[in-house]
């Protein structure tokens, strides 16, 4: 698809370049041959009127000013015209040759960002359909198996419905995350931005993860300086919900999660640190990739998720012109560090 578009664009570039070049050549041809004829006629005039040179008589400037019959050698004029035409033809041929390469190269460069965007969208659709397919297949299989059961009782139906509901909930989580990721990917810095108190953002995020932390008897300690950020309230709250939710999800009962911050000039460095299962070295470079789940969380059923949270988090940080990084040690804990602009 893109090779065809690239060739078409190259042809359009060539058409424009050649149209300009040929127009210029015509102007040059007409102008130079006319000038040459004029000079020849002046020369002839001077030869026929030698007194005009001696008396320093003003020579005629225009063709029309030269009295007839001053007719320069027609064969000489024709030969010069042919030579000029050949020269211009050669120049145009060279322009055509070089602009074909340049046009093809430029067409490639013009189309590259569009190609990358389309490739990215295709990858997104493939990944999303793959992830959607797994819970849907399990839902379908459970229903089919139970439908074939001749001793299907109300009790069994209730159990089936409860399990179906779990699958549906999980599908809803996936679809919500996909929508969020897509929304943030489409935003190009055009979010509503205001001055926000960091503590307020973290309190809002805490409200959303408190229940889960209480369930696992996990303490969340927050120690922040009073500082204002410049950013979008909803997305920054979402960022800390993702990090706190992961910190709680990937920690064993009774552990502690710490959130702290340090101010540097116009920046604030915020860390979210847990004492959880950690991330293996080989997984670390990929954890911000869409749908990536570290081996440990993929194999264990108690850590549910789709590997979208951290890609959303990274996108939010990027939209705020900030950075996010991670340090981790297996079975010791994980520390996420975020650098954001202060107000
Ligand atoms: P998920 O929904 O799987 O948690 P994320 O994108 O939030 O998706 O995280 C990607 C992967 O990174 C997780 O599957 C997990 O393996 C790892 N991870 C993220 N945060 C932590 C953490 N605090 N401790 C341990 N592993 C983590």
Coordinates of N, CA, C and O in Angstrom, one line a residue, residues 152-253:
X152 N -28.1 -30.4 34.4 CA -27.8 -29.0 34.7 C -28.8 -28.5 35.7 O -30.1 -28.4 35.5
X153 N -28.4 -28.2 36.9 CA -29.3 -27.8 38.0 C -29.2 -26.3 38.2 O -28.4 -25.6 37.7
X154 N -30.2 -25.7 39.0 CA -30.2 -24.3 39.4 C -28.8 -23.9 40.0 O -28.3 -22.9 39.8
X155 N -28.4 -24.8 40.9 CA -27.1 -24.6 41.6 C -26.0 -24.4 40.6 O -25.2 -23.4 40.7
X156 N -25.9 -25.3 39.7 CA -24.8 -25.2 38.6 C -25.0 -24.0 37.8 O -24.0 -23.3 37.4
X157 N -26.3 -23.6 37.5 CA -26.5 -22.4 36.7 C -26.0 -21.2 37.5 O -25.4 -20.3 36.9
X158 N -26.2 -21.1 38.8 CA -25.8 -20.0 39.6 C -24.3 -19.9 39.5 O -23.7 -18.8 39.4
X159 N -23.6 -21.1 39.7 CA -22.1 -21.1 39.6 C -21.6 -20.6 38.3 O -20.7 -19.8 38.2
X160 N -22.3 -21.1 37.2 CA -21.9 -20.7 35.9 C -22.0 -19.2 35.7 O -21.1 -18.5 35.2
X161 N -23.2 -18.6 36.2 CA -23.4 -17.2 36.0 C -22.4 -16.4 36.8 O -21.9 -15.3 36.3
X162 N -22.0 -16.9 38.0 CA -21.0 -16.2 38.8 C -19.7 -16.1 38.1 O -19.0 -15.1 38.0
X163 N -19.3 -17.3 37.5 CA -18.1 -17.3 36.7 C -18.1 -16.5 35.5 O -17.2 -15.8 35.1
X164 N -19.3 -16.5 34.8 CA -19.5 -15.6 33.6 C -19.4 -14.2 34.0 O -18.7 -13.4 33.2
X165 N -19.9 -13.8 35.1 CA -19.9 -12.4 35.6 C -18.4 -12.0 35.8 O -18.0 -10.9 35.4
X166 N -17.6 -12.9 36.3 CA -16.2 -12.6 36.5 C -15.5 -12.3 35.2 O -14.8 -11.3 35.1
X167 N -15.8 -13.2 34.2 CA -15.2 -13.0 32.9 C -15.7 -11.6 32.3 O -14.9 -10.9 31.6
X168 N -17.0 -11.3 32.5 CA -17.5 -10.1 31.9 C -16.9 -8.9 32.6 O -16.5 -7.9 31.9
X169 N -16.7 -9.0 33.9 CA -16.0 -7.9 34.6 C -14.6 -7.7 34.1 O -14.1 -6.6 33.9
X170 N -13.9 -8.8 33.9 CA -12.6 -8.7 33.4 C -12.5 -8.1 32.0 O -11.6 -7.3 31.7
X171 N -13.5 -8.5 31.2 CA -13.6 -7.9 29.8 C -13.8 -6.4 29.9 O -13.3 -5.6 29.1
X172 N -14.7 -6.0 30.9 CA -15.0 -4.6 31.1 C -13.7 -3.8 31.5 O -13.4 -2.7 31.0
X173 N -12.9 -4.4 32.4 CA -11.6 -3.8 32.8 C -10.8 -3.6 31.6 O -10.2 -2.5 31.3
X174 N -10.7 -4.6 30.7 CA -9.8 -4.5 29.5 C -10.3 -3.4 28.6 O -9.5 -2.6 28.1
X175 N -11.7 -3.4 28.4 CA -12.2 -2.4 27.4 C -12.0 -1.0 28.0 O -11.6 -0.1 27.2
X176 N -12.2 -0.8 29.3 CA -11.9 0.5 29.9 C -10.5 0.9 29.7 O -10.2 2.1 29.4
X177 N -9.6 0.0 29.9 CA -8.1 0.3 29.8 C -7.8 0.6 28.4 O -7.0 1.6 28.1
X178 N -8.4 -0.1 27.4 CA -8.1 0.1 26.0 C -8.6 1.5 25.6 O -7.9 2.2 24.9
X179 N -9.8 1.8 26.1 CA -10.4 3.2 25.8 C -9.4 4.3 26.3 O -9.1 5.2 25.6
X180 N -9.0 4.1 27.6 CA -8.2 5.1 28.2 C -6.9 5.3 27.4 O -6.5 6.4 27.1
X181 N -6.2 4.1 27.1 CA -4.9 4.2 26.4 C -5.1 4.9 25.1 O -4.3 5.8 24.7
X182 N -6.2 4.5 24.4 CA -6.5 5.2 23.1 C -6.7 6.7 23.2 O -6.2 7.4 22.4
X183 N -7.4 7.0 24.3 CA -7.7 8.5 24.5 C -6.4 9.2 24.7 O -6.2 10.3 24.1
X184 N -5.5 8.7 25.6 CA -4.3 9.4 25.9 C -3.4 9.4 24.6 O -2.6 10.3 24.5
X185 N -3.4 8.3 23.8 CA -2.6 8.3 22.6 C -3.0 9.3 21.6 O -2.2 9.9 20.9
X186 N -4.3 9.6 21.6 CA -4.8 10.6 20.6 C -4.5 12.0 21.0 O -4.4 12.9 20.2
X187 N -4.5 12.2 22.4 CA -4.2 13.6 22.9 C -2.8 14.0 22.5 O -1.9 13.2 22.7
X188 N -2.7 15.2 22.0 CA -1.3 15.6 21.7 C -1.0 16.9 22.4 O -0.8 18.0 21.9
X189 N -1.0 16.8 23.7 CA -0.7 18.0 24.5 C -1.9 18.9 24.7 O -1.8 20.0 25.3
X190 N -3.1 18.6 24.0 CA -4.2 19.5 24.1 C -5.2 19.1 25.3 O -6.4 18.8 25.0
X191 N -4.6 18.9 26.5 CA -5.5 18.6 27.6 C -5.7 19.9 28.4 O -4.8 20.8 28.3
X192 N -6.7 20.0 29.2 CA -6.9 21.2 30.0 C -5.9 21.1 31.1 O -5.8 20.1 31.8
X193 N -5.1 22.2 31.3 CA -4.0 22.1 32.3 C -4.2 23.2 33.3 O -4.7 24.3 33.0
X194 N -3.9 22.9 34.6 CA -4.1 23.9 35.6 C -3.0 23.7 36.7 O -2.3 22.7 36.7
X195 N -3.1 24.6 37.7 CA -2.1 24.5 38.8 C -2.8 23.6 39.8 O -3.9 23.7 40.2
X196 N -2.0 22.5 40.2 CA -2.6 21.5 41.1 C -1.7 21.2 42.3 O -0.5 21.1 42.1
X197 N -2.4 21.0 43.5 CA -1.6 20.7 44.6 C -1.3 19.2 44.6 O -2.2 18.4 44.5
X198 N 0.0 18.9 44.7 CA 0.4 17.4 44.6 C -0.3 16.6 45.6 O -0.8 15.5 45.4
X199 N -0.4 17.1 46.9 CA -1.0 16.3 48.0 C -2.5 16.0 47.6 O -3.0 14.9 47.9
X200 N -3.2 16.9 47.0 CA -4.6 16.7 46.6 C -4.7 15.6 45.6 O -5.5 14.7 45.7
X201 N -3.8 15.6 44.6 CA -3.8 14.5 43.6 C -3.6 13.2 44.3 O -4.3 12.2 44.0
X202 N -2.6 13.1 45.2 CA -2.3 11.8 45.8 C -3.5 11.4 46.7 O -3.8 10.2 46.8
X203 N -4.1 12.3 47.4 CA -5.3 11.9 48.2 C -6.4 11.4 47.4 O -7.0 10.4 47.8
X204 N -6.6 12.0 46.2 CA -7.7 11.5 45.3 C -7.3 10.0 44.9 O -8.2 9.2 44.8
X205 N -6.0 9.8 44.6 CA -5.6 8.5 44.1 C -5.7 7.5 45.2 O -6.2 6.3 45.0
X206 N -5.4 7.9 46.4 CA -5.4 7.0 47.6 C -6.9 6.5 47.8 O -7.0 5.3 48.2
X207 N -7.8 7.4 47.7 CA -9.2 7.0 47.9 C -9.6 5.8 47.0 O -10.4 4.9 47.5
X208 N -9.0 5.7 45.8 CA -9.4 4.6 44.9 C -8.7 3.3 45.3 O -9.1 2.3 44.8
X209 N -7.5 3.4 46.0 CA -6.8 2.1 46.2 C -6.9 1.7 47.7 O -6.5 0.6 48.1
X210 N -7.5 2.6 48.5 CA -7.5 2.3 50.0 C -8.2 1.0 50.3 O -7.6 0.2 51.2
X211 N -9.3 0.7 49.7 CA -10.1 -0.6 50.0 C -9.2 -1.8 49.8 O -9.1 -2.7 50.6
X212 N -8.5 -1.8 48.6 CA -7.7 -2.9 48.2 C -6.5 -3.0 49.2 O -6.1 -4.1 49.6
X213 N -5.9 -1.9 49.6 CA -4.8 -1.9 50.5 C -5.2 -2.4 51.9 O -4.5 -3.2 52.5
X214 N -6.4 -2.0 52.3 CA -6.9 -2.5 53.6 C -7.1 -4.0 53.6 O -6.8 -4.7 54.6
X215 N -7.7 -4.5 52.6 CA -7.9 -5.9 52.4 C -6.6 -6.7 52.6 O -6.6 -7.8 53.2
X216 N -5.5 -6.2 52.1 CA -4.2 -6.9 52.2 C -3.4 -6.4 53.4 O -2.2 -6.7 53.5
X217 N -4.0 -5.6 54.2 CA -3.3 -5.0 55.4 C -2.0 -4.3 55.0 O -1.0 -4.4 55.6
X218 N -2.1 -3.6 53.9 CA -0.9 -2.9 53.4 C -1.0 -1.4 53.8 O -2.0 -0.8 53.6
X219 N 0.1 -0.9 54.4 CA 0.1 0.5 54.8 C 0.7 1.4 53.7 O 1.7 1.0 53.1
X220 N 0.0 2.5 53.4 CA 0.5 3.4 52.4 C 1.0 4.7 53.1 O 0.2 5.4 53.7
X221 N 2.3 4.9 53.1 CA 2.8 6.1 53.8 C 3.1 7.2 52.8 O 3.8 7.0 51.8
X222 N 2.6 8.4 53.1 CA 2.8 9.5 52.1 C 3.6 10.6 52.8 O 3.1 11.1 53.8
X223 N 4.7 11.0 52.2 CA 5.4 12.1 52.8 C 5.8 13.1 51.6 O 6.8 12.9 50.9
X224 N 5.0 14.2 51.5 CA 5.2 15.1 50.4 C 5.4 16.5 50.8 O 4.8 17.0 51.8
X225 N 6.3 17.3 50.2 CA 6.4 18.7 50.5 C 5.2 19.4 49.8 O 4.5 18.8 48.9
X226 N 4.9 20.6 50.3 CA 3.7 21.3 49.7 C 4.2 21.9 48.4 O 5.0 22.8 48.4
X227 N 3.7 21.3 47.3 CA 4.2 21.8 46.0 C 3.0 21.7 45.0 O 2.1 20.9 45.1
X228 N 3.1 22.7 44.1 CA 2.0 22.8 43.1 C 2.6 22.3 41.7 O 3.7 22.6 41.4
X229 N 1.8 21.5 41.0 CA 2.2 21.0 39.7 C 1.4 21.7 38.7 O 0.4 22.3 38.9
X230 N 2.0 21.6 37.4 CA 1.2 22.1 36.3 C 0.8 20.9 35.5 O 1.6 20.1 35.1
X231 N -0.5 20.7 35.4 CA -1.0 19.5 34.7 C -2.5 19.3 34.7 O -3.2 20.1 35.1
X232 N -2.8 18.1 34.2 CA -4.3 17.8 34.0 C -4.6 16.9 35.2 O -4.1 15.8 35.5
X233 N -5.6 17.4 36.0 CA -6.0 16.8 37.3 C -6.4 15.3 37.1 O -5.9 14.4 37.8
X234 N -7.3 15.0 36.2 CA -7.8 13.7 36.0 C -6.7 12.7 35.6 O -6.6 11.6 36.2
X235 N -5.9 13.1 34.7 CA -4.9 12.1 34.2 C -3.8 11.9 35.2 O -3.3 10.8 35.4
X236 N -3.4 13.0 36.0 CA -2.4 12.8 37.0 C -2.9 11.9 38.1 O -2.1 11.1 38.7
X237 N -4.2 12.1 38.5 CA -4.7 11.2 39.5 C -4.7 9.8 39.0 O -4.3 8.8 39.7
X238 N -5.0 9.6 37.7 CA -5.0 8.3 37.1 C -3.6 7.6 37.2 O -3.4 6.5 37.5
X239 N -2.6 8.5 36.9 CA -1.2 8.0 37.0 C -0.9 7.4 38.3 O -0.3 6.3 38.4
X240 N -1.2 8.2 39.4 CA -0.9 7.7 40.8 C -1.8 6.5 41.2 O -1.3 5.6 41.9
X241 N -3.0 6.4 40.6 CA -3.9 5.2 40.9 C -3.2 4.0 40.3 O -3.1 3.0 41.0
X242 N -2.7 4.1 39.1 CA -2.0 3.0 38.4 C -0.8 2.5 39.3 O -0.7 1.3 39.6
X243 N 0.0 3.5 39.7 CA 1.3 3.1 40.4 C 0.9 2.5 41.8 O 1.5 1.5 42.2
X244 N 0.0 3.2 42.5 CA -0.4 2.7 43.8 C -1.1 1.3 43.7 O -0.8 0.4 44.5
X245 N -1.9 1.2 42.7 CA -2.7 0.0 42.6 C -1.7 -1.2 42.3 O -1.8 -2.3 42.9
X246 N -0.7 -0.9 41.4 CA 0.3 -2.0 41.2 C 1.1 -2.3 42.4 O 1.4 -3.5 42.7
X247 N 1.5 -1.2 43.2 CA 2.3 -1.4 44.4 C 1.6 -2.3 45.4 O 2.2 -3.2 46.0
X248 N 0.2 -2.1 45.5 CA -0.5 -2.9 46.4 C -0.7 -4.3 45.8 O -0.6 -5.3 46.5
X249 N -1.1 -4.4 44.5 CA -1.4 -5.7 43.9 C -0.2 -6.6 43.9 O -0.3 -7.8 44.2
X250 N 1.0 -6.1 43.7 CA 2.2 -6.9 43.6 C 3.0 -7.0 44.9 O 4.2 -7.3 45.0
X251 N 2.3 -6.7 46.1 CA 2.9 -6.8 47.4 C 2.2 -7.9 48.2 O 0.9 -8.0 48.0
X252 N 2.9 -8.5 49.1 CA 2.3 -9.5 49.9 C 1.6 -8.8 51.1 O 1.8 -7.6 51.4
X253 N 0.7 -9.5 51.8 CA 0.0 -9.0 53.0 C 0.9 -8.3 54.0 O 2.1 -8.8 54.2

